[in-house]
Coordinates of C-alpha atoms and ligand atoms in Angstrom, one line a residue:
M26 CA 81.0 56.0 128.8
K27 CA 78.2 55.6 131.2
R28 CA 76.1 54.2 127.8
I29 CA 79.0 51.4 127.6
G30 CA 81.7 51.0 130.1
A31 CA 84.9 52.3 131.1
G32 CA 87.3 53.0 128.6
K33 CA 88.3 55.8 126.2
C34 CA 87.0 57.0 122.7
F35 CA 89.0 58.3 119.9
F36 CA 87.1 60.7 117.2
A37 CA 87.5 60.1 113.5
N38 CA 85.4 61.2 110.3
S39 CA 83.9 57.9 109.2
G40 CA 83.0 54.4 109.9
A41 CA 85.8 53.2 107.7
E42 CA 88.3 55.3 109.9
A43 CA 86.6 53.9 113.5
N44 CA 87.4 50.7 112.0
E45 CA 90.9 51.2 111.1
G46 CA 91.7 52.5 114.5
L47 CA 90.5 49.2 116.0
F48 CA 92.6 47.1 113.6
K49 CA 95.6 49.4 114.7
V50 CA 94.6 48.5 118.4
A51 CA 94.6 44.9 117.4
R52 CA 97.8 45.1 115.5
K53 CA 99.4 46.6 118.6
F54 CA 98.0 44.5 120.9
G55 CA 99.5 41.4 119.5
H56 CA 102.9 43.0 118.1
D57 CA 105.4 41.8 120.6
E58 CA 104.2 38.4 120.4
G59 CA 104.2 38.2 116.5
R60 CA 100.2 38.2 116.7
F61 CA 98.5 40.3 113.9
E62 CA 95.9 38.5 112.3
I63 CA 92.1 39.5 112.7
L64 CA 89.0 37.0 112.2
T65 CA 86.0 38.7 110.2
A66 CA 82.8 37.3 109.1
T67 CA 81.6 35.8 105.9
N68 CA 79.3 38.5 104.2
S69 CA 80.5 41.6 106.7
F70 CA 81.2 45.0 105.8
H71 CA 83.7 47.2 107.4
G72 CA 84.5 50.2 105.1
R73 CA 86.3 50.9 101.6
T74 CA 89.8 51.6 102.9
M75 CA 92.5 49.3 102.0
A76 CA 92.2 47.6 105.4
G77 CA 88.4 47.8 105.3
I78 CA 87.8 45.9 101.9
A79 CA 90.4 43.3 103.3
A80 CA 88.5 42.8 106.5
T81 CA 85.2 42.8 104.4
G82 CA 84.0 39.5 104.0
Q83 CA 82.6 40.0 100.4
D84 CA 84.4 39.4 97.3
K85 CA 82.6 42.0 95.2
V86 CA 84.5 45.1 97.4
K87 CA 87.9 43.4 96.8
K88 CA 87.8 42.9 92.9
G89 CA 90.1 45.1 91.1
F90 CA 92.1 46.0 94.3
E91 CA 94.1 43.2 94.7
P92 CA 96.4 42.2 96.4
M93 CA 94.6 42.7 99.7
M94 CA 96.5 43.7 102.7
P95 CA 97.4 40.7 104.7
G96 CA 96.0 40.0 107.9
F97 CA 92.3 39.2 107.5
R98 CA 90.6 35.8 107.2
H99 CA 86.9 35.2 107.2
I100 CA 84.9 33.0 109.3
P101 CA 81.2 32.0 109.2
F102 CA 79.0 34.3 111.2
N103 CA 77.0 33.0 114.0
D104 CA 79.1 30.0 113.9
L105 CA 81.0 29.5 117.2
E106 CA 82.4 26.3 116.3
A107 CA 84.2 27.8 113.0
A108 CA 85.5 30.6 115.1
H109 CA 87.0 28.4 117.5
N110 CA 88.6 26.1 114.8
A111 CA 90.0 29.5 112.6
I112 CA 92.2 30.4 115.6
S113 CA 95.9 30.3 114.7
P114 CA 99.0 31.3 116.5
A115 CA 98.8 34.4 114.7
T116 CA 95.1 35.4 115.7
V117 CA 95.0 38.6 117.7
A118 CA 91.2 39.5 117.2
I119 CA 88.0 38.6 116.1
M120 CA 85.4 41.5 114.5
I121 CA 82.1 41.0 113.7
E122 CA 78.9 43.4 113.5
G123 CA 76.0 43.1 115.9
V124 CA 73.8 42.9 113.0
Q125 CA 75.2 42.0 109.7
G126 CA 74.0 45.0 107.3
E127 CA 75.2 45.1 104.0
G128 CA 75.4 41.5 104.2
G129 CA 71.6 41.2 104.6
V130 CA 70.4 42.3 107.9
T131 CA 71.4 39.1 109.8
P132 CA 71.7 39.6 114.0
A133 CA 74.3 37.9 115.9
T134 CA 72.7 35.4 118.2
P135 CA 72.9 35.7 122.0
E136 CA 75.0 32.3 122.1
Y137 CA 77.5 33.7 119.4
L138 CA 77.9 37.0 121.2
L139 CA 78.4 35.2 124.6
G140 CA 80.5 32.4 123.2
L141 CA 82.9 34.8 121.2
R142 CA 83.3 36.7 124.6
A143 CA 84.2 33.7 126.3
L144 CA 86.5 32.4 123.4
C145 CA 88.4 35.7 123.3
D146 CA 88.9 35.8 126.6
E147 CA 90.2 32.2 126.8
K148 CA 92.6 32.6 123.7
K149 CA 93.9 36.1 124.7
L150 CA 92.0 37.7 121.8
L151 CA 90.4 41.0 121.5
L152 CA 86.6 40.8 120.5
L153 CA 85.9 43.7 118.2
M154 CA 82.4 45.0 117.2
D155 CA 81.7 47.1 114.3
G156 CA 78.4 49.1 115.3
V157 CA 79.0 51.7 112.5
Q158 CA 75.6 50.6 110.8
C159 CA 73.9 48.7 113.6
G160 CA 75.0 51.0 116.7
H161 CA 73.6 54.6 118.0
Y162 CA 70.2 53.6 118.8
R163 CA 69.0 52.0 115.6
T164 CA 68.0 48.6 117.2
G165 CA 66.2 50.4 120.1
K166 CA 69.3 50.2 122.4
F167 CA 72.6 52.3 122.4
Q168 CA 74.3 49.4 120.8
S169 CA 72.9 46.2 119.0
F170 CA 74.7 43.8 121.4
Q171 CA 72.6 45.3 124.3
R172 CA 69.6 44.8 122.5
I173 CA 70.5 41.0 121.6
L174 CA 71.5 40.4 125.1
E175 CA 68.7 41.9 127.0
N176 CA 66.9 39.5 129.3
V177 CA 69.7 36.9 128.2
P178 CA 71.2 35.4 131.6
G179 CA 74.9 36.4 131.5
G180 CA 74.1 39.4 128.9
E181 CA 74.4 42.3 131.2
N182 CA 78.1 41.9 131.5
F183 CA 78.8 41.5 128.1
L184 CA 81.3 44.0 126.5
P185 CA 83.6 43.9 123.4
D186 CA 86.9 45.2 124.0
G187 CA 86.8 47.7 120.8
L188 CA 83.9 49.0 119.4
A189 CA 83.3 51.3 116.3
M190 CA 81.0 54.1 115.4
A191 CA 79.8 56.2 112.9
K192 CA 76.3 56.9 110.9
S193 CA 73.7 57.8 113.4
L194 CA 76.6 59.2 115.8
G195 CA 76.5 62.4 113.6
G196 CA 72.8 62.2 112.5
G197 CA 73.8 63.0 108.8
F198 CA 77.2 64.9 109.7
P199 CA 80.6 63.4 109.4
I200 CA 81.8 61.8 112.7
G201 CA 83.0 58.4 113.5
A202 CA 84.4 57.2 116.9
F203 CA 85.9 54.0 118.3
W204 CA 85.9 53.0 121.7
V205 CA 88.4 50.9 123.4
R206 CA 87.9 49.0 126.7
A207 CA 89.8 50.1 129.8
P208 CA 92.5 47.8 130.1
F209 CA 93.6 48.1 126.3
A210 CA 92.6 51.9 126.1
D211 CA 96.0 53.1 126.0
L212 CA 97.4 50.8 123.5
L213 CA 97.5 53.7 121.1
G214 CA 99.3 56.4 122.9
P215 CA 100.1 59.7 121.7
G216 CA 102.0 60.0 118.2
T217 CA 100.7 56.1 117.5
H218 CA 97.2 57.6 116.2
A219 CA 95.9 60.8 115.2
S220 CA 93.6 62.8 112.7
T221 CA 93.4 66.5 111.6
F222 CA 89.5 66.7 111.4
G223 CA 88.8 63.9 113.7
G224 CA 86.6 65.2 116.7
T225 CA 86.3 69.0 115.5
P226 CA 84.4 71.1 118.3
L227 CA 82.0 71.4 115.3
A228 CA 81.5 67.4 114.7
C229 CA 81.2 66.8 118.6
A230 CA 78.8 69.5 119.1
V231 CA 76.3 68.2 116.5
A232 CA 76.8 64.6 118.0
L233 CA 76.2 65.9 121.4
K234 CA 73.2 67.8 119.9
I235 CA 71.9 64.6 118.3
L236 CA 72.5 62.4 121.4
E237 CA 70.3 64.8 123.2
V238 CA 67.3 65.2 120.5
I239 CA 67.5 61.2 120.6
E240 CA 67.1 61.1 124.5
R241 CA 64.9 63.5 124.8
E242 CA 62.4 62.7 122.4
K243 CA 63.0 58.9 123.2
L244 CA 63.9 57.9 119.7
D245 CA 65.3 54.8 120.8
D246 CA 61.6 53.7 122.3
Q247 CA 60.7 54.8 118.9
A248 CA 63.0 52.5 117.0
R249 CA 62.0 49.8 119.2
K250 CA 58.2 49.9 119.0
L251 CA 57.8 51.6 115.4
G252 CA 60.5 49.3 113.8
G253 CA 58.6 46.4 115.8
W254 CA 55.3 47.3 114.2
M255 CA 57.2 47.5 111.0
K256 CA 58.6 44.1 111.3
A257 CA 55.1 42.4 112.2
E258 CA 53.8 44.3 108.9
L259 CA 56.3 42.6 106.8
E260 CA 56.1 39.5 108.2
R261 CA 52.1 39.9 107.5
L262 CA 53.2 40.5 103.7
A263 CA 55.6 37.4 103.9
K264 CA 52.8 35.3 105.0
T265 CA 50.1 36.7 102.5
Y266 CA 52.8 36.7 99.7
P267 CA 55.1 33.8 100.3
H268 CA 55.7 33.5 96.2
V269 CA 57.3 37.0 96.5
V270 CA 58.7 37.7 100.3
K271 CA 60.6 35.0 101.7
N272 CA 61.2 35.9 105.1
V273 CA 61.8 39.1 107.6
R274 CA 64.9 40.0 109.7
G275 CA 66.1 42.6 112.0
L276 CA 65.8 44.7 115.0
G277 CA 64.3 48.0 115.5
F278 CA 64.9 50.2 112.4
M279 CA 67.4 48.0 111.1
L280 CA 65.3 45.5 109.0
G281 CA 65.5 43.5 105.9
F282 CA 63.1 41.3 104.0
E283 CA 64.4 38.6 101.7
L284 CA 62.6 38.1 98.6
V285 CA 62.3 34.6 96.7
E286 CA 64.7 33.7 94.0
K287 CA 64.7 36.2 91.1
E288 CA 63.6 33.3 88.7
K289 CA 60.5 32.7 90.8
I290 CA 59.3 36.1 90.2
P291 CA 58.1 36.3 86.7
T292 CA 58.2 40.1 86.3
F293 CA 61.8 40.0 87.5
A294 CA 63.2 36.8 85.8
A295 CA 64.2 38.2 82.5
S296 CA 66.5 41.1 83.7
D297 CA 70.3 40.8 84.6
K298 CA 69.5 42.8 87.6
T299 CA 69.3 41.3 90.7
A300 CA 65.7 40.8 92.3
S301 CA 66.8 43.1 95.3
L302 CA 67.6 46.0 92.8
Q303 CA 64.8 45.7 90.6
F304 CA 62.5 46.0 93.9
V305 CA 64.2 48.9 95.1
N306 CA 64.0 50.8 91.8
R307 CA 60.1 50.2 92.0
L308 CA 60.2 51.5 95.4
H309 CA 62.1 54.6 94.6
E310 CA 59.7 55.4 91.7
A311 CA 56.6 55.1 94.1
G312 CA 58.9 57.5 96.5
V313 CA 60.4 55.1 99.1
L314 CA 64.4 55.2 99.4
T315 CA 65.7 51.7 100.5
I316 CA 68.9 49.8 99.8
P317 CA 69.3 46.4 98.6
A318 CA 71.7 43.9 100.8
G319 CA 73.0 41.4 98.3
A320 CA 70.7 39.9 95.6
Q321 CA 67.4 39.2 97.5
V322 CA 67.3 41.4 100.5
I323 CA 65.8 45.0 100.8
R324 CA 67.2 46.7 103.6
L325 CA 65.0 49.3 105.4
L326 CA 66.9 52.0 107.8
P327 CA 64.7 54.7 108.5
P328 CA 65.8 57.9 110.3
L329 CA 65.4 57.4 114.2
N330 CA 62.8 60.3 113.9
L331 CA 60.3 58.4 111.4
K332 CA 57.0 59.1 112.2
P333 CA 54.3 56.4 112.5
Q334 CA 52.1 57.8 109.6
E335 CA 55.4 58.0 107.3
A336 CA 55.9 54.1 108.6
G337 CA 52.4 53.5 107.5
E338 CA 53.0 54.9 103.8
G339 CA 56.1 53.3 103.5
I340 CA 54.6 49.7 104.4
S341 CA 51.6 50.6 102.0
K342 CA 53.9 51.4 99.1
I343 CA 55.9 48.1 99.7
E344 CA 52.7 46.3 99.8
E345 CA 51.7 47.9 96.5
V346 CA 54.9 46.8 94.8
V347 CA 54.7 43.1 96.4
K348 CA 51.3 42.8 95.4
S349 CA 52.1 43.9 91.8
L350 CA 54.7 40.8 91.6
A351 CA 52.3 38.2 93.2
Ligands
PLP415 C1 78.9 47.9 109.1 C2 79.7 49.2 108.5 N1 81.2 49.4 108.9 C3 81.9 50.3 108.5 C4 81.2 51.3 107.2 C5 82.0 52.4 106.6 O1 81.3 53.4 107.1 P1 81.8 54.8 106.2 O2 81.0 54.5 105.2 O3 81.2 55.9 107.1 O4 83.2 54.8 106.0 C6 79.8 50.9 106.7 C7 79.0 51.7 105.9 O5 78.3 51.4 105.4 C8 79.0 50.1 107.5 O6 78.0 49.5 107.5

């Protein structure tokens, strides 16, 4: 609680389950007024359960599983006016990622976060954040919104009403959690939500140990500094090879670089695979594991204990691949 604020946490087994908990909090919050609709962002990703794919703002995860669970509508990310205009009498919450991961490593702007907070307060909506991928020190702070809003006037008071966590929370061991801010923390009382394996002593002991290691070894600083160095290196590549790398985005150890359109990279143009997939395959051959985000973005999500020498090796391999395509 000291890392975020007064409230309660429910422990689950995965990110998708953590989000499910927040969806249920929102449904409960609006139930007696007949409000149930949750607005989520285009290009968002919120998990693979039925509610998760309905919440996700990408058609590819929904295809073949229709009809979608009702109660979710998508709005363009980082567009406050669109959020404002999308609110209907049925709307009960807005959920966003602080940094969109699968959608292409796109951080929310400080104005968007503060604007959504004010909008949710004004319209009596819950502001829910999916910190499954971008949370738990990945950006150099406990939560991405704390990093995005540092040194921003008014940012120090920002809090969402609910927050989903997983991934780095267990450092590789399955655990998820959702936190709900104090005034809403008892919306899900005993009997309304539960999980057999959620919050087992083993999973919680692992998560506590991970937290201890992160703090003892100052891995948040590491993510910030080394991630900053990697970002600067990727920006150097974008500058040196503008015919291959279009731009670089992200915070800390959550970085993405966008390739130019596939048709503009002669080596990739003929294949039916996306540019990002072909690039990732080449990196795999060179011994670097990365993952695509969409057709053109390569996502770098290194472990929080990445060493400077390993970061250097990774960047050299990326440069080799970029160079071979230039
Ligand atoms: C932002 C976000 N939310 C939710 C999930 C789902 O988490 P899990 O795979 O643990 O269910 C993911 C997984 O990639 C994610 O990136």
